mmCIF file of C-alpha atoms in Angstrom:
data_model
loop_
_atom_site.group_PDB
_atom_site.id
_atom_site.type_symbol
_atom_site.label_atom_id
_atom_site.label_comp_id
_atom_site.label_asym_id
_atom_site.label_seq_id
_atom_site.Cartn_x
_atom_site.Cartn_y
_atom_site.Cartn_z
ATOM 1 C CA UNK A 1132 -20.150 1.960 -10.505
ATOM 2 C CA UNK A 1133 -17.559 2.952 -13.149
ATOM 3 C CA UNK A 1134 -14.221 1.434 -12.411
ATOM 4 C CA UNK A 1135 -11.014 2.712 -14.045
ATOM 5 C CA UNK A 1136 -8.422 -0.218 -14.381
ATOM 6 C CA UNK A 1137 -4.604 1.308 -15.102
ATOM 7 C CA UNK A 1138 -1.874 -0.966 -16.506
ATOM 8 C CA UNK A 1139 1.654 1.317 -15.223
ATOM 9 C CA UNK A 1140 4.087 -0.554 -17.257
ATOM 10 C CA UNK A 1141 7.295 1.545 -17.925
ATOM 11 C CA UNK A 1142 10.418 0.478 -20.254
ATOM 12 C CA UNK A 1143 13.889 1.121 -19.376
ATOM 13 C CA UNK A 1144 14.527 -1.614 -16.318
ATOM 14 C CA UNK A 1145 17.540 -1.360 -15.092
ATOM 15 C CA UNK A 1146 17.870 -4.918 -13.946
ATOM 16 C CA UNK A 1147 15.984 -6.595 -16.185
ATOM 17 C CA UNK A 1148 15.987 -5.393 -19.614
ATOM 18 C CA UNK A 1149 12.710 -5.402 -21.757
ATOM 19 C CA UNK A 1150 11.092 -7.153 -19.146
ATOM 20 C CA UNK A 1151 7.535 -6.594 -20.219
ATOM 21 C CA UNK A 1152 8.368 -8.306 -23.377
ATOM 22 C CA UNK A 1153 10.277 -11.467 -21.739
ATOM 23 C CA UNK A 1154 8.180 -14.754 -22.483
ATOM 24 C CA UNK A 1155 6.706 -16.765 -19.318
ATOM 25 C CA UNK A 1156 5.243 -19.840 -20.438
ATOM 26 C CA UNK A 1157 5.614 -18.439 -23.982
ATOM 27 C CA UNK A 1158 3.527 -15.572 -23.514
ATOM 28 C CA UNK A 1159 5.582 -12.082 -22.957
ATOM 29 C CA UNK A 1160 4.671 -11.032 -19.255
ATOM 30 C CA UNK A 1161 2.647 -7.824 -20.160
ATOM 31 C CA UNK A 1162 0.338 -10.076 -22.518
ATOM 32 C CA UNK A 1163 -0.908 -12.153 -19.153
ATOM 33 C CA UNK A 1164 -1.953 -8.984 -17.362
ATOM 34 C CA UNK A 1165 -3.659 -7.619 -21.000
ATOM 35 C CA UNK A 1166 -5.195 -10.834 -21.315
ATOM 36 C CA UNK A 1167 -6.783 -11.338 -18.008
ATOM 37 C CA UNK A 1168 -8.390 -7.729 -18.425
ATOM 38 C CA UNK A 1169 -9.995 -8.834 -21.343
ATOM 39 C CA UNK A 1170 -11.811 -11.112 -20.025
ATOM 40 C CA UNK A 1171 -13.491 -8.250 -17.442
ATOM 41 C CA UNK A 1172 -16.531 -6.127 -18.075
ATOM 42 C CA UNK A 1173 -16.515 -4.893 -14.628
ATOM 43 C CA UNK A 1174 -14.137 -1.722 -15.701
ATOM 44 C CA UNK A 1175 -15.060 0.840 -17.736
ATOM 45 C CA UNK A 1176 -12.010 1.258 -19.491
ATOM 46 C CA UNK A 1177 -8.639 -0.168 -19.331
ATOM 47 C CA UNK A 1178 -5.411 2.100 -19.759
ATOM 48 C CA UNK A 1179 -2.222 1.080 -20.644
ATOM 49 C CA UNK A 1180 0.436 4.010 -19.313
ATOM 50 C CA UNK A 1181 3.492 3.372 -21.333
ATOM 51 C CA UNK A 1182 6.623 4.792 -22.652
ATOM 52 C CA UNK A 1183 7.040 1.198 -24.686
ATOM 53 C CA UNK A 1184 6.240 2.216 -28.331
ATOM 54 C CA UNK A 1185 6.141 -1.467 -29.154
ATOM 55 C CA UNK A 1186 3.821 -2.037 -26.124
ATOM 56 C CA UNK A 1187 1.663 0.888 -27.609
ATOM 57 C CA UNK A 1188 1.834 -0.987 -31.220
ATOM 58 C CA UNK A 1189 0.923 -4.631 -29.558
ATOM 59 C CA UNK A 1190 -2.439 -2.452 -27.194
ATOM 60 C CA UNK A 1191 -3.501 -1.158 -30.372
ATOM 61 C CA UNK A 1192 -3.036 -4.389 -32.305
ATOM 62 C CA UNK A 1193 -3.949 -6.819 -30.205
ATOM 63 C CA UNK A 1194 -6.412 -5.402 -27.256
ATOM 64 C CA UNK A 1195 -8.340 -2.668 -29.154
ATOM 65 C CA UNK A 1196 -10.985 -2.043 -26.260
ATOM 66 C CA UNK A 1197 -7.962 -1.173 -24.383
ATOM 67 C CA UNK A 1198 -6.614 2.834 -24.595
ATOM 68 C CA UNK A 1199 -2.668 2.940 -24.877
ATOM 69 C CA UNK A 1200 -2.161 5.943 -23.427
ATOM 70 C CA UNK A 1201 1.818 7.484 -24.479
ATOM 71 C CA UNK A 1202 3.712 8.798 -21.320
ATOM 72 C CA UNK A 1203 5.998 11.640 -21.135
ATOM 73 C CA UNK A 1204 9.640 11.190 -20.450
ATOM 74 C CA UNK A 1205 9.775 12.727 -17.242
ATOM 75 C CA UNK A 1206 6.853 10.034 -16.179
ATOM 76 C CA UNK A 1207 9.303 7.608 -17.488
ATOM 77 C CA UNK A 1208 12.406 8.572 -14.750
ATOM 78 C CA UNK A 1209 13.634 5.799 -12.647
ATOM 79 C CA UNK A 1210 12.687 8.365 -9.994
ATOM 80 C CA UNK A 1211 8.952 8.317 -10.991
ATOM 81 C CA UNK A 1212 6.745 7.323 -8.261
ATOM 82 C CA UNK A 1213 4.087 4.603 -9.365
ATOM 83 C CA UNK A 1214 1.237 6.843 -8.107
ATOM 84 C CA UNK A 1215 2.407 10.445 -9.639
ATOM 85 C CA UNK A 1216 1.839 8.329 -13.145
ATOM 86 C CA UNK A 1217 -1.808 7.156 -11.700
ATOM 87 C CA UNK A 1218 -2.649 10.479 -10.694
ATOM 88 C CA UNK A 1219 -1.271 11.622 -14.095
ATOM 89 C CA UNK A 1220 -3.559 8.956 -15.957
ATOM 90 C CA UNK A 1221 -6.467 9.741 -13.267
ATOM 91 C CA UNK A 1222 -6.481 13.380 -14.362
ATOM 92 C CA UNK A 1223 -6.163 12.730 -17.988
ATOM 93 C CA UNK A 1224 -9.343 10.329 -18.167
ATOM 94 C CA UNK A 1225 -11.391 12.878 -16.152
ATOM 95 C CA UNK A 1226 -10.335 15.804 -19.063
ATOM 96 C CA UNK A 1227 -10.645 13.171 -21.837
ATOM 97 C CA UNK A 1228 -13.530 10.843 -21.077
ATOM 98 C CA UNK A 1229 -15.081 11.485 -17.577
ATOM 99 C CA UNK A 1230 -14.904 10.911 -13.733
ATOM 100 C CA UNK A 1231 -14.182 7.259 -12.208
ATOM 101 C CA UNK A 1232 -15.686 5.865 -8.798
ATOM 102 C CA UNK A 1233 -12.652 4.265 -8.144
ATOM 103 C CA UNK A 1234 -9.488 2.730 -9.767
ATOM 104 C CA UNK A 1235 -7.297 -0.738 -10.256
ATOM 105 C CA UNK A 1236 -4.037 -0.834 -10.695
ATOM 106 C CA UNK A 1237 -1.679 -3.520 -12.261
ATOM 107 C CA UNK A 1238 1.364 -4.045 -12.984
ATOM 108 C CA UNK A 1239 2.668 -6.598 -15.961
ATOM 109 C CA UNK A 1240 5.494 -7.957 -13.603
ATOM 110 C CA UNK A 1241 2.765 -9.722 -11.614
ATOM 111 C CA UNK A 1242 1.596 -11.972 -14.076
ATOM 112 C CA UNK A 1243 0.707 -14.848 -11.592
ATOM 113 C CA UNK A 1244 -2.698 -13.425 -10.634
ATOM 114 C CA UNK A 1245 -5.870 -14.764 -11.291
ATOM 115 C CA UNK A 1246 -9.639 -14.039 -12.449
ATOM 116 C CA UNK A 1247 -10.722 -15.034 -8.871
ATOM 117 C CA UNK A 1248 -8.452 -12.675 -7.589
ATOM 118 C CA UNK A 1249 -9.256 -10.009 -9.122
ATOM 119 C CA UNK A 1250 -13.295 -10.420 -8.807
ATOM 120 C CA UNK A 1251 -12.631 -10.847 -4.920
ATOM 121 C CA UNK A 1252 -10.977 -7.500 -5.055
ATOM 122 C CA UNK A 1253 -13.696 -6.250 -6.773
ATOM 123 C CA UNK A 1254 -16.379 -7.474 -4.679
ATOM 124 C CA UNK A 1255 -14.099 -6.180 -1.535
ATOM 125 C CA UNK A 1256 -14.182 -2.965 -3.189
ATOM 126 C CA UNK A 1257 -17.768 -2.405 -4.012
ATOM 127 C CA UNK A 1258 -18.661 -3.880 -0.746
ATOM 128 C CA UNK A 1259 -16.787 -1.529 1.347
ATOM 129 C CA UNK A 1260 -18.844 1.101 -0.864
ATOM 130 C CA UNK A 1261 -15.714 2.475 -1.980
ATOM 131 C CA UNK A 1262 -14.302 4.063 1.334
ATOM 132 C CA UNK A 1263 -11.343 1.721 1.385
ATOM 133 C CA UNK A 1264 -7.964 0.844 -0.839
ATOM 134 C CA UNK A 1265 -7.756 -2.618 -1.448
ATOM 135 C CA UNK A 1266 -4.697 -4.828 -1.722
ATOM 136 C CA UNK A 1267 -4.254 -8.187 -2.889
ATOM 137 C CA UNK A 1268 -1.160 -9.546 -0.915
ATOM 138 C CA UNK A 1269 -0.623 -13.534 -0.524
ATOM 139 C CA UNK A 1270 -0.252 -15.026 3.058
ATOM 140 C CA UNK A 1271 3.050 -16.278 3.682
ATOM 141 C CA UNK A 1272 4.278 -19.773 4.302
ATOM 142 C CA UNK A 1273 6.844 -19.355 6.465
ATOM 143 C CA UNK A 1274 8.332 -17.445 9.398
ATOM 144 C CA UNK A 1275 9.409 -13.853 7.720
ATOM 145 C CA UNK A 1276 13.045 -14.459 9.601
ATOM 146 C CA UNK A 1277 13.337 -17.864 7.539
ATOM 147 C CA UNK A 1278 12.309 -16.205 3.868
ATOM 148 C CA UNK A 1279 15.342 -15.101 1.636
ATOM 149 C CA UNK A 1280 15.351 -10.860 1.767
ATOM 150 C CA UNK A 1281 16.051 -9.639 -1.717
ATOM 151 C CA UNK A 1282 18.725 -6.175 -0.623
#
């Protein structure tokens, strides 16, 4: 089963600035997703969708399995859609390398998740023989009316 795992990790936040490259337990965020993947021989390849040349630079430096793949400024819009830039990378790998049974996404501002994790979503996927999207979500604590809303 050939597995296509897609790192979507656009520059030009708004609200937080360079984000990707802020440190979290002196680490910048985008190196814990980069890292986990490494340690993963379940995907075929990993692609890092960027419009970050210094993210491109630190992919081709530091994670050389990994394919930084450059994208377009109009993939780069605050009014891009998180799955037009999957489909994008989707139909790129199928010109460029071949077709995928199925694809993982992640994004660098989750950088909380675990190996476990991700090889339960795995195993979810591969169970369900591919006919379902998987999610990881985390169960909440408390009552949704007593959590703080972010507007």
């Amino acid at each position: 089963m050939k597995i296509l795992a897609i790192v979507i990790a656009r520059k030009g936040s708004k609200r937080l600035k360079n984000k990707h490259h802020l440190l979290l337990n002196k680490k910048k965020i985008i190196c814990h997703t980069l890292d986990l993947l490494k340690q993963f021989k379940n995907f075929e390849d990993v692609i890092v969708s960027t419009n970050d040349k210094e993210i491109i630079r630190l992919t081709i430096k530091k994670y050389s399995k990994f394919i930084p793949l450059q994208r377009s400024e109009k993939l780069s819009a605050d009014s891009i859609k998180p799955y037009q830039v999957i489909r994008h990378v989707f139909k790129w790998y199928k010109n460029k390398i071949g077709d995928v049974d199925g694809i993982f996404v992640f994004q660098p501002t989750l950088p909380l998740r675990t190996k476990s994790t991700i090889n339960n979503l795995i195993n979810v996927f591969k169970k369900n023989n591919m006919k379902k999207s998987v999610i990881s979500v985390t169960l909440a604590k408390e009552h949704p009316e007593w959590m703080l809303k972010i507007k």
